mmCIF file of N, CA and C in Angstrom:
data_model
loop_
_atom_site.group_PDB
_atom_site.id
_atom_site.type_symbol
_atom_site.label_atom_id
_atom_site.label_comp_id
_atom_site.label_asym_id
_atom_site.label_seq_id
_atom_site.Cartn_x
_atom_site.Cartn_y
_atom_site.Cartn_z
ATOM 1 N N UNK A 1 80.830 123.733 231.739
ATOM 2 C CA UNK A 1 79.413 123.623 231.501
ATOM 3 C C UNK A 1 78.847 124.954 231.020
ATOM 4 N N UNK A 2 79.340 126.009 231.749
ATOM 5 C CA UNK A 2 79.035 127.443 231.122
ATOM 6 C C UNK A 2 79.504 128.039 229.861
ATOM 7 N N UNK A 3 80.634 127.024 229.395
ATOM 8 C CA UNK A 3 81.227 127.715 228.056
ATOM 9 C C UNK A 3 80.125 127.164 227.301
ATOM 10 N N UNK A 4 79.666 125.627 227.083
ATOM 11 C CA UNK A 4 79.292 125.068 226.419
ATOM 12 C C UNK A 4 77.730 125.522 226.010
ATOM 13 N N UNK A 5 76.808 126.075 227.231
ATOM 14 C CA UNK A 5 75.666 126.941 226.711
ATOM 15 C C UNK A 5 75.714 127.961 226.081
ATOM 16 N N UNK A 6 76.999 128.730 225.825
ATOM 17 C CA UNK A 6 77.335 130.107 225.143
ATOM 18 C C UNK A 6 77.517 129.372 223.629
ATOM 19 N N UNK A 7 78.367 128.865 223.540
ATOM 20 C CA UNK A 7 78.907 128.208 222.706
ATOM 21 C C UNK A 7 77.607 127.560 221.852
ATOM 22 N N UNK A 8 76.405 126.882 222.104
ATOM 23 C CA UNK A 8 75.543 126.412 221.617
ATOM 24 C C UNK A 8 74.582 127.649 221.317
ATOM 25 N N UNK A 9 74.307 128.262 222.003
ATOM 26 C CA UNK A 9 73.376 129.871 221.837
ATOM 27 C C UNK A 9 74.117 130.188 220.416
ATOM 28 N N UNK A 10 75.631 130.502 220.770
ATOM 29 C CA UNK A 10 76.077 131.279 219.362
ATOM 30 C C UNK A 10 75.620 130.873 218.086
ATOM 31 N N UNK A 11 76.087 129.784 218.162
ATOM 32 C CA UNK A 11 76.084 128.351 216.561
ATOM 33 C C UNK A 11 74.791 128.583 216.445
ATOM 34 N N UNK A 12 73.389 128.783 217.108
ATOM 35 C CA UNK A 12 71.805 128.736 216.458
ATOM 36 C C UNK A 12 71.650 129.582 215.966
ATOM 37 N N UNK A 13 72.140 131.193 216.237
ATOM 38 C CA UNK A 13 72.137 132.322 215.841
ATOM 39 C C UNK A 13 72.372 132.788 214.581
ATOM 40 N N UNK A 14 73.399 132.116 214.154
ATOM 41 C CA UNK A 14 73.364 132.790 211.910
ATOM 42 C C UNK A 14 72.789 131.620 211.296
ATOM 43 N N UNK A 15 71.988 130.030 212.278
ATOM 44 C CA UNK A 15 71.733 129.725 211.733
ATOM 45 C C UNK A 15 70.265 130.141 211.176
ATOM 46 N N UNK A 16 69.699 130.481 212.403
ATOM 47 C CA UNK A 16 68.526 131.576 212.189
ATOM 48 C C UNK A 16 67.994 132.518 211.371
ATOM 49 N N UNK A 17 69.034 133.258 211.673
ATOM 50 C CA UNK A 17 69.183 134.832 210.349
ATOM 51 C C UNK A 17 69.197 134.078 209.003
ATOM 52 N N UNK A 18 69.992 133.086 208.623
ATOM 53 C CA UNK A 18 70.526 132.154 207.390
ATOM 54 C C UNK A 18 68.604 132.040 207.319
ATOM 55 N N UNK A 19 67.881 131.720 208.094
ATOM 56 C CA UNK A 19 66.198 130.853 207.510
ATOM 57 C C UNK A 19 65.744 131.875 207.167
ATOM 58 N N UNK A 20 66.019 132.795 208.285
ATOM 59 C CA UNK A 20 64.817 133.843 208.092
ATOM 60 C C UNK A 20 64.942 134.819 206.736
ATOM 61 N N UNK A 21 66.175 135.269 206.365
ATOM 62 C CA UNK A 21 66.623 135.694 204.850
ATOM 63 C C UNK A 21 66.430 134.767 203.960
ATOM 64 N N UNK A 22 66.228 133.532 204.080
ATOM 65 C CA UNK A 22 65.565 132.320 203.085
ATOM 66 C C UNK A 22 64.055 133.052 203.083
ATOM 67 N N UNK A 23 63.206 132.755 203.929
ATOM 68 C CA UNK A 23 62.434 133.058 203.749
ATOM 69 C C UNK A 23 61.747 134.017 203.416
ATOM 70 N N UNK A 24 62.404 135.209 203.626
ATOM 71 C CA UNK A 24 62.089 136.631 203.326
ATOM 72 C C UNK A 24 62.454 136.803 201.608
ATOM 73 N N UNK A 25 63.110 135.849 201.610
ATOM 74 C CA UNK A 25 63.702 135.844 199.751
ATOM 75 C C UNK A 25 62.202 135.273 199.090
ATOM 76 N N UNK A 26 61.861 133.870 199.100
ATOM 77 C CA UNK A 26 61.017 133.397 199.283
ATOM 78 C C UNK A 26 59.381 133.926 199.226
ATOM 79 N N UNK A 27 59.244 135.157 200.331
ATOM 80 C CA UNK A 27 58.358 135.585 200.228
ATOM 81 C C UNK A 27 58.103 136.687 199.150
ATOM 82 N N UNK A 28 59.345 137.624 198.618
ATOM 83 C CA UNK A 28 59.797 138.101 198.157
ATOM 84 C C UNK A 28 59.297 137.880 196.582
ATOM 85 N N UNK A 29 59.683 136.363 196.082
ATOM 86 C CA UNK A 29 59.085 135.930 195.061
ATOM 87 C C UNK A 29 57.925 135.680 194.730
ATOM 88 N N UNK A 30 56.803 135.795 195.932
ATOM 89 C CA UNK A 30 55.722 135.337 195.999
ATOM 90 C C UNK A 30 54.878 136.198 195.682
ATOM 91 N N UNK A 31 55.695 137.655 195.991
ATOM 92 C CA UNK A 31 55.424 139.258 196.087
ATOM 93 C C UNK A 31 55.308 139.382 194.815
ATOM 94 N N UNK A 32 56.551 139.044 194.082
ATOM 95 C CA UNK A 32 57.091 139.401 192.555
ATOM 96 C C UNK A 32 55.987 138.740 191.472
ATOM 97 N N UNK A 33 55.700 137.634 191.672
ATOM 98 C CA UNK A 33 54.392 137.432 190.995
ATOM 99 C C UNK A 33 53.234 137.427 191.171
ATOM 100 N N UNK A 34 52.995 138.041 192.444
ATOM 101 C CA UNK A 34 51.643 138.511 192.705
ATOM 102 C C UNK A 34 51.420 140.023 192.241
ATOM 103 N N UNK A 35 52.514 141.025 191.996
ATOM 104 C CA UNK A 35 52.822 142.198 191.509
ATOM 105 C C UNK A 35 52.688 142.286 190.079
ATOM 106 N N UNK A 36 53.277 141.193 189.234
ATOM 107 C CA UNK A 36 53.178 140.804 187.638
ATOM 108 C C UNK A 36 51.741 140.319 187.104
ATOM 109 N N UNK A 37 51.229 139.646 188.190
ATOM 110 C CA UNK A 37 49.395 139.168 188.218
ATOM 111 C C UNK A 37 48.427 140.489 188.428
ATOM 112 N N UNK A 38 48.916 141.434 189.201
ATOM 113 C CA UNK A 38 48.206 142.745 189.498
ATOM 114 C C UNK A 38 48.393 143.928 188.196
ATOM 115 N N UNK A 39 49.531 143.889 187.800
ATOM 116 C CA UNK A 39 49.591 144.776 186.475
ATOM 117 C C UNK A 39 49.237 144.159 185.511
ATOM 118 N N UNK A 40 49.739 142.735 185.345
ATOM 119 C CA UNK A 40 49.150 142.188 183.906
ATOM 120 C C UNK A 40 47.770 142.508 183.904
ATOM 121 N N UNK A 41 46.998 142.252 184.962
ATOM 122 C CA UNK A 41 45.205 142.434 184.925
ATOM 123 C C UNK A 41 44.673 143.186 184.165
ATOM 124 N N UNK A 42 45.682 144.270 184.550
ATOM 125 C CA UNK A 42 45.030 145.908 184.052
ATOM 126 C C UNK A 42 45.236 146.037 182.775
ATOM 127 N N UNK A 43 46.789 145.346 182.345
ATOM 128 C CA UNK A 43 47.453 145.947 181.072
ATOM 129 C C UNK A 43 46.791 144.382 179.918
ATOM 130 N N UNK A 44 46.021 143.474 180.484
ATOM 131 C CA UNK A 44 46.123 142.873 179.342
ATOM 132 C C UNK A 44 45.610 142.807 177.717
ATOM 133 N N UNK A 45 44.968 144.016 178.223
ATOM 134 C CA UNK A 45 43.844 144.310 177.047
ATOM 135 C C UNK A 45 44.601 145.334 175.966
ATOM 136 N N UNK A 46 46.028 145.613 176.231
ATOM 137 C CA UNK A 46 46.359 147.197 175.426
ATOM 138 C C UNK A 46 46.770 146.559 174.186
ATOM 139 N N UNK A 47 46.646 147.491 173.422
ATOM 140 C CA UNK A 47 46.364 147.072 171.788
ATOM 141 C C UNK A 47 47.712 146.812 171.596
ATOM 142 N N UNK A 48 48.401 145.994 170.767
ATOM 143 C CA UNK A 48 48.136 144.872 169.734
ATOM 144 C C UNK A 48 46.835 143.878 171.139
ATOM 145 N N UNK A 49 46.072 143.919 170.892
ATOM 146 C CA UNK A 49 45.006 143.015 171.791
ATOM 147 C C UNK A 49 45.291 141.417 171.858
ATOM 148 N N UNK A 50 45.396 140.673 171.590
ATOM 149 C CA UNK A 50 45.609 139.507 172.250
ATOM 150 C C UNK A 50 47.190 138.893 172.313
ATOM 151 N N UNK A 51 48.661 140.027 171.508
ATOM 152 C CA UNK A 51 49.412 139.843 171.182
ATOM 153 C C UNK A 51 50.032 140.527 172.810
ATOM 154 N N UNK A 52 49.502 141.642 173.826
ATOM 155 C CA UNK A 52 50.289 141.843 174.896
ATOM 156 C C UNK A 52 49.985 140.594 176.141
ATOM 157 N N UNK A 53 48.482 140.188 175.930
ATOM 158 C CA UNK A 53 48.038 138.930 176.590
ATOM 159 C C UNK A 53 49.562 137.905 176.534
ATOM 160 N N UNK A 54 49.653 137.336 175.427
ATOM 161 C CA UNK A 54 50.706 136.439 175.240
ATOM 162 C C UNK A 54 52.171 136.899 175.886
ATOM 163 N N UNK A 55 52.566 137.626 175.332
ATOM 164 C CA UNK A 55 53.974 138.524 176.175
ATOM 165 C C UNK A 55 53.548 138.697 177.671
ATOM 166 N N UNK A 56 52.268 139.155 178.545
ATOM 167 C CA UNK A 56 52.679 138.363 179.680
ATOM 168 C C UNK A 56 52.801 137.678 180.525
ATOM 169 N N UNK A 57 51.730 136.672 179.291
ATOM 170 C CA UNK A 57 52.035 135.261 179.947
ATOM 171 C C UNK A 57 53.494 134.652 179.551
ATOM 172 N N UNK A 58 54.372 135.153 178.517
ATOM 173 C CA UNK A 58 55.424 134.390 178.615
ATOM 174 C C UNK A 58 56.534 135.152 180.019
ATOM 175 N N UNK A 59 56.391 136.234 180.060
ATOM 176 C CA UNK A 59 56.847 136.982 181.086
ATOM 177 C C UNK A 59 56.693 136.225 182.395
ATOM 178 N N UNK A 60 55.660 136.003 182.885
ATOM 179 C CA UNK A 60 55.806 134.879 183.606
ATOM 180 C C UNK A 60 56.060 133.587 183.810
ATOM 181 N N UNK A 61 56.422 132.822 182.769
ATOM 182 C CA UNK A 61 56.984 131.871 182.228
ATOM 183 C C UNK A 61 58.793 132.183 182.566
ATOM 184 N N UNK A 62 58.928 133.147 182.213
ATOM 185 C CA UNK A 62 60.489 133.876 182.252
ATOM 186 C C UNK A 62 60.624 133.900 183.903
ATOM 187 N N UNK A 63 60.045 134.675 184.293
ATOM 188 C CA UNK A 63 60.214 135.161 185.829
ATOM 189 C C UNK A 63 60.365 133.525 186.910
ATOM 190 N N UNK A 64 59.475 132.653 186.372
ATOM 191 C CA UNK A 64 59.538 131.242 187.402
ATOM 192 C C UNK A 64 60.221 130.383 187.336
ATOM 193 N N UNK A 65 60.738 130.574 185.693
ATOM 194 C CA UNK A 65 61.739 129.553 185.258
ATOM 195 C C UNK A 65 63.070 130.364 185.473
ATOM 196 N N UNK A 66 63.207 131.374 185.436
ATOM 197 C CA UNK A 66 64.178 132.358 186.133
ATOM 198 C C UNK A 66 64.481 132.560 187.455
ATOM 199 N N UNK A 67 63.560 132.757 188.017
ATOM 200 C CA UNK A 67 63.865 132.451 189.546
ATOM 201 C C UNK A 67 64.633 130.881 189.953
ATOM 202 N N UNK A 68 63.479 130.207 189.705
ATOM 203 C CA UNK A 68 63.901 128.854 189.876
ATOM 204 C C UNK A 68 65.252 128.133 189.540
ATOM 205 N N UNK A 69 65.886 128.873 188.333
ATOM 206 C CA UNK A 69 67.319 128.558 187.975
ATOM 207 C C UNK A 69 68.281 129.375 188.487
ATOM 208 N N UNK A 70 67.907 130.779 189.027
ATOM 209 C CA UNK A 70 69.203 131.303 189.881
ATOM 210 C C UNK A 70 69.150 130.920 191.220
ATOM 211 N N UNK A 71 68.652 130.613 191.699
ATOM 212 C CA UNK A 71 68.271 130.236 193.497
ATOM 213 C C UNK A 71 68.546 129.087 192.956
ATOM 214 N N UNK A 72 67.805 127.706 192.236
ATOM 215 C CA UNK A 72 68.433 126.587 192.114
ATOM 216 C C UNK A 72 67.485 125.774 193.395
ATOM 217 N N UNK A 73 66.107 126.163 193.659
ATOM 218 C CA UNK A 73 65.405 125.251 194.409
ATOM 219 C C UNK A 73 63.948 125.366 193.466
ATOM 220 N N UNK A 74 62.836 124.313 193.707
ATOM 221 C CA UNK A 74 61.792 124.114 193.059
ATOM 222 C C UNK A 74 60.830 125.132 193.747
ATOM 223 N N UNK A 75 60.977 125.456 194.920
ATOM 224 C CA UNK A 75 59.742 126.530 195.406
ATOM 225 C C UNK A 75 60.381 128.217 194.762
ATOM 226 N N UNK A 76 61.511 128.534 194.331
ATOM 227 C CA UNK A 76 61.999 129.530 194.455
ATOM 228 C C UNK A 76 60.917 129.799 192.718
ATOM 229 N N UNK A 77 61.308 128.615 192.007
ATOM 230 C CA UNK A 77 60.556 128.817 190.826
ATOM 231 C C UNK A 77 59.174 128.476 190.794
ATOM 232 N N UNK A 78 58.519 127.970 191.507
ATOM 233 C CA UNK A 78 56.505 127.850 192.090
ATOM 234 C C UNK A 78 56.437 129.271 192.737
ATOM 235 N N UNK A 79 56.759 129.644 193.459
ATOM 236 C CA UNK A 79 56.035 130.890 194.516
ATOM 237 C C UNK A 79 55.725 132.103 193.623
ATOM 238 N N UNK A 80 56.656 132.428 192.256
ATOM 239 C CA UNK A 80 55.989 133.954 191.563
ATOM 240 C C UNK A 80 54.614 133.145 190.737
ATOM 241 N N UNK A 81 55.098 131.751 190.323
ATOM 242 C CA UNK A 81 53.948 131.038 189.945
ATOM 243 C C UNK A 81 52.618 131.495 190.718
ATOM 244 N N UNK A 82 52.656 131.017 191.873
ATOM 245 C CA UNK A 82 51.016 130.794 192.540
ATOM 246 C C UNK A 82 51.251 132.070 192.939
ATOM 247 N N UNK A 83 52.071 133.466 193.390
ATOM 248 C CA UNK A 83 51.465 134.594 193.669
ATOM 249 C C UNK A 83 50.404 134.846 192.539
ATOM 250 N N UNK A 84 50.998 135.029 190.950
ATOM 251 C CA UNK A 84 50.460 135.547 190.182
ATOM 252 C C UNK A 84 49.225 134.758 189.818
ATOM 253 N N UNK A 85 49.119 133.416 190.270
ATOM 254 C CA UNK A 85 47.876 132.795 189.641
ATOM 255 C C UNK A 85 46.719 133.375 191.047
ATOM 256 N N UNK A 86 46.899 133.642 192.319
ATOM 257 C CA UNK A 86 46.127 133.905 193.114
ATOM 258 C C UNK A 86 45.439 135.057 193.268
ATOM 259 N N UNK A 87 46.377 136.332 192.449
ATOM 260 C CA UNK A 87 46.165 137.503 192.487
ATOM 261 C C UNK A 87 45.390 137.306 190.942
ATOM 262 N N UNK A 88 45.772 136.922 190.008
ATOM 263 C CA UNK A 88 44.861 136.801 188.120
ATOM 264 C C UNK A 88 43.825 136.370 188.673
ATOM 265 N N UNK A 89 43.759 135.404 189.170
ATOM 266 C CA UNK A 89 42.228 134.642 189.186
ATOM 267 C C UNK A 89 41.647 134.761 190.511
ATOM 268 N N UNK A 90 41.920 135.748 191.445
ATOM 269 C CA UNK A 90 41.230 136.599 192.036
ATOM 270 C C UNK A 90 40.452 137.776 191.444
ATOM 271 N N UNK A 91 41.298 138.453 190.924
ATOM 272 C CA UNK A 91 40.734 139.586 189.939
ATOM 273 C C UNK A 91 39.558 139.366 188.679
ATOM 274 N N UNK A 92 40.014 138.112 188.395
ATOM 275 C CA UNK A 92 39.014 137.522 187.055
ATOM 276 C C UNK A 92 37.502 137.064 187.757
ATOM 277 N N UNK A 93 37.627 136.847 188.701
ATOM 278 C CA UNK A 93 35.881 136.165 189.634
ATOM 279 C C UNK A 93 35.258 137.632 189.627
ATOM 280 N N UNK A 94 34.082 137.536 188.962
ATOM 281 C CA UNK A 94 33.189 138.976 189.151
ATOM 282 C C UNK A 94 32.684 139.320 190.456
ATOM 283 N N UNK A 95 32.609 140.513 190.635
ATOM 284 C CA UNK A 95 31.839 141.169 191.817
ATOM 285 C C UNK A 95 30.842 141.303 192.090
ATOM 286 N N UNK A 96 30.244 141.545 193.612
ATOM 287 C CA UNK A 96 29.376 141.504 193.861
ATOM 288 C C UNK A 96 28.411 142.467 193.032
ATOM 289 N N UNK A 97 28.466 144.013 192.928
ATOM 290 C CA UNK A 97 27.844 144.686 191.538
ATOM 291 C C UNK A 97 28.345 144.552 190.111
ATOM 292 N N UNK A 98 28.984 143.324 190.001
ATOM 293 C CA UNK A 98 28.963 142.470 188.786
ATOM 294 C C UNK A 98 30.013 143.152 187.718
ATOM 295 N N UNK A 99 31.128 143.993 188.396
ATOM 296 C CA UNK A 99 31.680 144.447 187.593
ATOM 297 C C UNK A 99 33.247 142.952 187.273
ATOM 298 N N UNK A 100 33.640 142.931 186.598
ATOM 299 C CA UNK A 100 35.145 142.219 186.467
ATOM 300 C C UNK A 100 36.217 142.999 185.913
ATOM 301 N N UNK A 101 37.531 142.566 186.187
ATOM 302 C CA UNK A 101 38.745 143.224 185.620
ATOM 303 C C UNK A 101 38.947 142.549 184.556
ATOM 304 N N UNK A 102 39.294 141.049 184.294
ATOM 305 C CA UNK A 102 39.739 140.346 183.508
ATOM 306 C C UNK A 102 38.297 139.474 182.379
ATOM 307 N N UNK A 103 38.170 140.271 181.690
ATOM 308 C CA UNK A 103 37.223 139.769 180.815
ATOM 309 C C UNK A 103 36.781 138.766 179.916
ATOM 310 N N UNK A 104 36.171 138.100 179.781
ATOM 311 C CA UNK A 104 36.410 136.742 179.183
ATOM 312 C C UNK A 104 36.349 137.280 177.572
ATOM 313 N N UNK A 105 37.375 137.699 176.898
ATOM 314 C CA UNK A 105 37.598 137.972 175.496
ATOM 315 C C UNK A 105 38.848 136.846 175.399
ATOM 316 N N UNK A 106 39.169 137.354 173.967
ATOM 317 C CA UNK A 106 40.603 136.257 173.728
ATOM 318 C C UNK A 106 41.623 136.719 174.173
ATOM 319 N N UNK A 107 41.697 137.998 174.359
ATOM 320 C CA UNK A 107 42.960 138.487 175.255
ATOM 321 C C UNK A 107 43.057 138.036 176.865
ATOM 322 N N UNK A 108 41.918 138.500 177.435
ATOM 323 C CA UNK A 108 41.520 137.487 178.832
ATOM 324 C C UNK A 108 41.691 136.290 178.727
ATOM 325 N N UNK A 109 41.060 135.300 178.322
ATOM 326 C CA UNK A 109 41.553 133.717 177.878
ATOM 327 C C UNK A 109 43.015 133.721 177.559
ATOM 328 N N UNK A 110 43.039 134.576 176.706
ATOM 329 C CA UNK A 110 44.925 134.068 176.525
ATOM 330 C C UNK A 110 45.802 134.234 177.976
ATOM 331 N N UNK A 111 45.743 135.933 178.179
ATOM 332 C CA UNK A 111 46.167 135.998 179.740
ATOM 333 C C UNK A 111 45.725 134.758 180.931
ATOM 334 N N UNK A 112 44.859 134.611 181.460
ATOM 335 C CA UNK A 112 45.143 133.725 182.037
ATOM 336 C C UNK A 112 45.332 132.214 181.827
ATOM 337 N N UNK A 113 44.846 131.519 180.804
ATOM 338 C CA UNK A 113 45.294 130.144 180.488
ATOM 339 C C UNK A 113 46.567 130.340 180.072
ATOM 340 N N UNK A 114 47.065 130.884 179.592
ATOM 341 C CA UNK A 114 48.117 130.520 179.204
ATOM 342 C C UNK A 114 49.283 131.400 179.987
ATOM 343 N N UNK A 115 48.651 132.472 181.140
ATOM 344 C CA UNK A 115 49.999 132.420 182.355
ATOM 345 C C UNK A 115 50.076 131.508 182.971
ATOM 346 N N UNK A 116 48.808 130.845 183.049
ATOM 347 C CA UNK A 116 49.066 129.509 184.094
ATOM 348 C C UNK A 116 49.751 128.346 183.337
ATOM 349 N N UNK A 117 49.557 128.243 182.199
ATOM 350 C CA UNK A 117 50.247 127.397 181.430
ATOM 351 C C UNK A 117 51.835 128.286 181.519
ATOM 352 N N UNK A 118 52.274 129.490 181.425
ATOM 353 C CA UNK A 118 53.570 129.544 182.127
ATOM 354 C C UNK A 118 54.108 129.509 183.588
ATOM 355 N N UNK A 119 53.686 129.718 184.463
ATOM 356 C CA UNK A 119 53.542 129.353 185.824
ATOM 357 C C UNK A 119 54.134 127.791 186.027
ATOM 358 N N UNK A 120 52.782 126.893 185.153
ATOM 359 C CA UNK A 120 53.302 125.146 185.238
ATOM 360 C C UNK A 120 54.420 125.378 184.341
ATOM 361 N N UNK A 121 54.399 125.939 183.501
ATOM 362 C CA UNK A 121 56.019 125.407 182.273
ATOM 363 C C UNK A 121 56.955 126.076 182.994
ATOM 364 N N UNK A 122 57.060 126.809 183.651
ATOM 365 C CA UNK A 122 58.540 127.614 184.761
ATOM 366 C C UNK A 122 58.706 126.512 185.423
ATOM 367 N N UNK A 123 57.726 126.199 186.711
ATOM 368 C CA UNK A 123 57.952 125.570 187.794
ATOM 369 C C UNK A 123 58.520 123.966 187.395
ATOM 370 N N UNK A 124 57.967 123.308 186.190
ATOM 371 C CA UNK A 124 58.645 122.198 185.460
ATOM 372 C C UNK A 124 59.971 122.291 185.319
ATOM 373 N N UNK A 125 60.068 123.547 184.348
ATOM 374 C CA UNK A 125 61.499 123.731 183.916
ATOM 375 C C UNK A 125 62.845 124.045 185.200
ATOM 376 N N UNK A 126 62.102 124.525 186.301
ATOM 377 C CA UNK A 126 62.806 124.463 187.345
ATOM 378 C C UNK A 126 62.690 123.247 187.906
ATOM 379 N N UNK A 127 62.092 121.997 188.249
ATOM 380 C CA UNK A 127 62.159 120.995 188.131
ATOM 381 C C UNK A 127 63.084 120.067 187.928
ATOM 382 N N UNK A 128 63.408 120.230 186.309
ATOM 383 C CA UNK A 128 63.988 119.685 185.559
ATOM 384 C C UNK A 128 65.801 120.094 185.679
ATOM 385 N N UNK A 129 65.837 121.997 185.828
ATOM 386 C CA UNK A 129 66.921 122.169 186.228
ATOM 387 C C UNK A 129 67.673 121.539 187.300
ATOM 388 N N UNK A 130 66.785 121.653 188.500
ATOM 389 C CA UNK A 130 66.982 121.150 189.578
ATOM 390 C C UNK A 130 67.753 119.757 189.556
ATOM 391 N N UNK A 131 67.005 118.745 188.738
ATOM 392 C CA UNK A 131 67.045 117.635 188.858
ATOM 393 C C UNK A 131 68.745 117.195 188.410
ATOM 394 N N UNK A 132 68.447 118.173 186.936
ATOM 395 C CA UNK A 132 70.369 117.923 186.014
ATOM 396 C C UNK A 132 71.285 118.534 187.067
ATOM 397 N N UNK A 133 70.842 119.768 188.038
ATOM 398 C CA UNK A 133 72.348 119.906 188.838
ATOM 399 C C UNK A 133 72.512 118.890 189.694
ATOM 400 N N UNK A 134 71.398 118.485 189.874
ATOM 401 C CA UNK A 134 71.667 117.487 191.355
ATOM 402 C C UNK A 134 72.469 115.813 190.966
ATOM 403 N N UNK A 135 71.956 115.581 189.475
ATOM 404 C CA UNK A 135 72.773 114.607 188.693
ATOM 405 C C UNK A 135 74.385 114.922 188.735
ATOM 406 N N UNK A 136 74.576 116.417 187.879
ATOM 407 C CA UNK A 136 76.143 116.577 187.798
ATOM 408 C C UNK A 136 76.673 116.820 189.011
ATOM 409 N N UNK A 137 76.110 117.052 190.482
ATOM 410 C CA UNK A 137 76.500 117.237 191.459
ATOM 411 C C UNK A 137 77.466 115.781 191.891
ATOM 412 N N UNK A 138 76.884 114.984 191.651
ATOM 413 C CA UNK A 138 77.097 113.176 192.239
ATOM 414 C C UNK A 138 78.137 112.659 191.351
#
């Protein structure tokens, strides 16, 4: 009876560490595009002007659909998604003395519609990956 509580203690133990390094990965990504949403803010305006907007919204397009295909789960490729859309369109809502970061020009419009339009086209495309391994898996 005493082996068998040791014995059960052990076996929960890497299964643990195994979640909690999931999750720390996880959060990790959530970090990574909330970090790409915080610099893009600043940098989206640098001249060629609406041409660095586009590069990084495809950059994030890269990063979710990238994540999402080396990890090989659908949140691994959503989480740099919604960091970066929470941190952009945090920054884009004006302030209380009415100043904003993200300006409504065409470089602003491009930056954020169309990171979020990469954000959804990553997290799809991880989706979709997902879906063909899990086909050739069977």
């Amino acid at each position: 009876m005493g082996t068998s509580q040791v014995t059960a203690a052990t076996d929960t133990a890497p299964g643990g560490r195994r979640r909690a390094v999931t999750a720390l990965g996880y959060l990790l990504l959530l970090v990574l595009g909330a970090l790409q949403g915080f610099i893009g803010s600043f940098q989206y305006g640098r001249s060629p002007v609406p041409l660095v907007a586009i590069v990084l919204a495809v950059i994030i397009f890269i990063t979710c659909a990238g994540c999402g295909w080396g990890i090989g789960t659908f949140a691994a490729g959503l989480l740099p998604g919604v960091g970066w859309i929470l941190v952009s369109f945090l920054l884009a809502m004006p302030k209380s003395n009415g100043s904003v970061i993200i300006t409504a020009t065409s470089a602003g419009e491009w930056y954020l519609y169309g990171g979020a339009l990469g954000c959804a086209a990553g997290a799809v495309a991880t989706f979709f990956t997902r879906a063909r391994r899990a086909i050739r898996a069977q």
